[in-house]
Amino acid sequence: LGATNRLAVLQHSSLKRSIKSPEDLNRLDRIAIGGPNVPLGEKTREALAAHLPSINRVIVGRNAEQVFRLVESGEVDAAVVYLSDAAFAKDSRLSFVISERLHTPMKYWVALLEGAPEDARLFYDQLATGETTIIGLQGSRWAQGEISQ
């Protein structure tokens, strides 16, 4: 039992240009991505390897949360974020979702440990139905994703 996520590009609401593909990122002044030692950064480099060298100025964030904050604050024109985080954007908008064919899959596995409390068992059983779209708590926000068995 597990869940998946995707990469997406958010652009700050003040940016007037339309960004619809990885090629369009080359026209931006500043783009934020995750660092090379965090999962978001690894997947971004994998997906955009052909495009990153030609982007004028890449700002590297320590983690996914910082990358998200950089685009929300307008410090960068756009950022590569998790699609589950994009749902919480207030000062930026979704430009496009990066094709899953460009990077290895992002999978999050769920396991129920022996002796788990009843609430955990109920949550696991709900996930196992395949009808659940809310998959977990990220910081203080609920994240939405796809469930697979």
Tab-separated table of C-alpha atoms in Angstrom:
chain	number	residue	atom	x	y	z
A	1	LEU	CA	0.000	0.000	0.000
A	2	GLY	CA	1.447	3.349	-0.928
A	3	ALA	CA	1.013	6.777	-2.439
A	4	THR	CA	2.630	8.753	-5.235
A	5	ASN	CA	3.466	12.384	-5.897
A	6	ARG	CA	4.472	14.471	-8.899
A	7	LEU	CA	6.719	17.425	-9.682
A	8	ALA	CA	5.105	20.704	-10.704
A	9	VAL	CA	6.209	24.201	-11.622
A	10	LEU	CA	4.673	27.127	-9.761
A	11	GLN	CA	5.074	30.656	-11.045
A	12	HIS	CA	4.693	33.738	-8.899
A	13	SER	CA	1.452	35.599	-9.564
A	14	SER	CA	3.340	38.762	-10.580
A	15	LEU	CA	4.987	36.979	-13.520
A	16	LYS	CA	3.077	37.927	-16.674
A	17	ARG	CA	4.666	35.323	-18.963
A	18	SER	CA	2.952	32.010	-19.471
A	19	ILE	CA	5.062	28.978	-18.533
A	20	LYS	CA	3.784	25.765	-20.085
A	21	SER	CA	6.807	23.497	-20.497
A	22	PRO	CA	10.369	22.881	-19.283
A	23	GLU	CA	11.649	24.793	-22.328
A	24	ASP	CA	9.847	27.923	-21.097
A	25	LEU	CA	11.946	27.896	-17.918
A	26	ASN	CA	14.898	29.135	-19.986
A	27	ARG	CA	13.143	32.510	-20.401
A	28	LEU	CA	13.020	33.185	-16.655
A	29	ASP	CA	15.465	35.205	-14.603
A	30	ARG	CA	15.265	33.174	-11.392
A	31	ILE	CA	13.990	29.686	-10.651
A	32	ALA	CA	14.143	27.809	-7.335
A	33	ILE	CA	14.886	24.100	-7.073
A	34	GLY	CA	15.728	21.767	-4.200
A	35	GLY	CA	19.338	21.090	-3.241
A	36	PRO	CA	21.153	18.037	-4.641
A	37	ASN	CA	20.951	16.160	-1.333
A	38	VAL	CA	17.179	16.367	-0.851
A	39	PRO	CA	14.616	14.237	-2.717
A	40	LEU	CA	12.966	17.235	-4.414
A	41	GLY	CA	16.327	18.378	-5.771
A	42	GLU	CA	17.308	14.907	-6.953
A	43	LYS	CA	14.034	14.445	-8.859
A	44	THR	CA	14.202	17.969	-10.307
A	45	ARG	CA	17.729	17.442	-11.636
A	46	GLU	CA	16.667	14.123	-13.108
A	47	ALA	CA	13.609	15.615	-14.817
A	48	LEU	CA	15.162	18.854	-16.039
A	49	ALA	CA	18.769	17.824	-16.699
A	50	ALA	CA	18.684	19.151	-20.254
A	51	HIS	CA	17.213	22.514	-19.212
A	52	LEU	CA	18.961	23.535	-15.976
A	53	PRO	CA	22.329	24.573	-17.506
A	54	SER	CA	20.659	27.223	-19.686
A	55	ILE	CA	18.528	28.805	-16.957
A	56	ASN	CA	19.985	32.206	-16.090
A	57	ARG	CA	19.893	31.980	-12.326
A	58	VAL	CA	19.044	28.908	-10.297
A	59	ILE	CA	18.378	29.449	-6.595
A	60	VAL	CA	18.913	26.273	-4.575
A	61	GLY	CA	16.687	25.730	-1.558
A	62	ARG	CA	17.629	23.619	1.483
A	63	ASN	CA	14.373	21.661	1.326
A	64	ALA	CA	10.958	21.530	-0.348
A	65	GLU	CA	9.442	23.994	2.103
A	66	GLN	CA	12.071	26.656	1.395
A	67	VAL	CA	11.682	26.215	-2.375
A	68	PHE	CA	7.919	26.691	-1.979
A	69	ARG	CA	8.439	29.825	0.145
A	70	LEU	CA	10.830	31.338	-2.421
A	71	VAL	CA	8.169	31.338	-5.147
A	72	GLU	CA	5.356	32.347	-2.790
A	73	SER	CA	7.340	35.383	-1.615
A	74	GLY	CA	8.230	36.435	-5.169
A	75	GLU	CA	11.977	36.037	-4.611
A	76	VAL	CA	12.005	33.843	-7.727
A	77	ASP	CA	9.890	33.813	-10.874
A	78	ALA	CA	9.106	30.108	-10.582
A	79	ALA	CA	9.959	26.989	-8.605
A	80	VAL	CA	9.851	23.233	-9.029
A	81	VAL	CA	7.769	21.877	-6.152
A	82	TYR	CA	5.833	18.765	-5.220
A	83	LEU	CA	2.356	18.795	-6.750
A	84	SER	CA	0.927	18.084	-3.278
A	85	ASP	CA	2.488	21.365	-2.064
A	86	ALA	CA	1.244	23.345	-5.080
A	87	ALA	CA	-2.312	22.980	-3.789
A	88	PHE	CA	-1.442	25.356	-0.938
A	89	ALA	CA	-0.138	28.213	-3.111
A	90	LYS	CA	-1.664	31.610	-2.387
A	91	ASP	CA	0.657	34.030	-4.199
A	92	SER	CA	1.687	31.743	-7.040
A	93	ARG	CA	-0.115	29.573	-9.561
A	94	LEU	CA	0.416	26.187	-11.136
A	95	SER	CA	2.137	26.475	-14.521
A	96	PHE	CA	2.452	22.813	-15.452
A	97	VAL	CA	3.016	19.338	-14.066
A	98	ILE	CA	6.288	17.706	-15.101
A	99	SER	CA	5.902	14.433	-16.968
A	100	GLU	CA	6.477	11.355	-14.811
A	101	ARG	CA	8.497	9.899	-17.696
A	102	LEU	CA	11.291	12.400	-16.966
A	103	HIS	CA	12.193	11.044	-13.512
A	104	THR	CA	12.022	7.898	-11.428
A	105	PRO	CA	8.672	7.477	-9.657
A	106	MET	CA	8.058	9.080	-6.275
A	107	LYS	CA	6.480	6.446	-4.100
A	108	TYR	CA	5.684	6.564	-0.406
A	109	TRP	CA	4.949	3.228	1.210
A	110	VAL	CA	2.642	2.735	4.175
A	111	ALA	CA	3.119	0.016	6.770
A	112	LEU	CA	1.143	-0.812	9.870
A	113	LEU	CA	3.407	-1.771	12.769
A	114	GLU	CA	2.544	-4.493	15.206
A	115	GLY	CA	0.947	-3.009	18.312
A	116	ALA	CA	-0.147	0.153	16.469
A	117	PRO	CA	-2.943	2.141	18.147
A	118	GLU	CA	-6.512	1.681	16.922
A	119	ASP	CA	-6.505	5.085	15.154
A	120	ALA	CA	-3.537	3.961	13.065
A	121	ARG	CA	-5.310	0.718	12.168
A	122	LEU	CA	-8.453	2.614	11.131
A	123	PHE	CA	-6.380	5.004	9.007
A	124	TYR	CA	-4.554	2.100	7.343
A	125	ASP	CA	-7.827	0.275	6.669
A	126	GLN	CA	-9.269	3.432	5.079
A	127	LEU	CA	-6.219	3.748	2.821
A	128	ALA	CA	-6.553	0.099	1.833
A	129	THR	CA	-10.039	0.708	0.421
A	130	GLY	CA	-8.459	2.708	-2.410
A	131	GLU	CA	-11.128	5.388	-1.980
A	132	THR	CA	-8.990	7.787	0.052
A	133	THR	CA	-7.280	10.789	-1.534
A	134	ILE	CA	-5.915	12.514	1.581
A	135	ILE	CA	-2.736	10.668	2.365
A	136	GLY	CA	-1.075	12.391	5.265
A	137	LEU	CA	-0.087	15.422	7.194
A	138	GLN	CA	2.809	17.526	5.910
A	139	GLY	CA	3.825	19.983	8.575
A	140	SER	CA	0.514	21.580	9.470
A	141	ARG	CA	-1.115	20.979	6.070
A	142	TRP	CA	-2.984	17.986	4.663
A	143	ALA	CA	-1.482	16.707	1.433
A	144	GLN	CA	-3.479	15.143	-1.341
A	145	GLY	CA	-2.192	12.391	-3.599
A	146	GLU	CA	-2.982	9.199	-5.439
A	147	ILE	CA	-3.369	5.896	-3.594
A	148	SER	CA	-2.034	2.673	-5.068
A	149	GLN	CA	-2.168	-0.861	-3.750
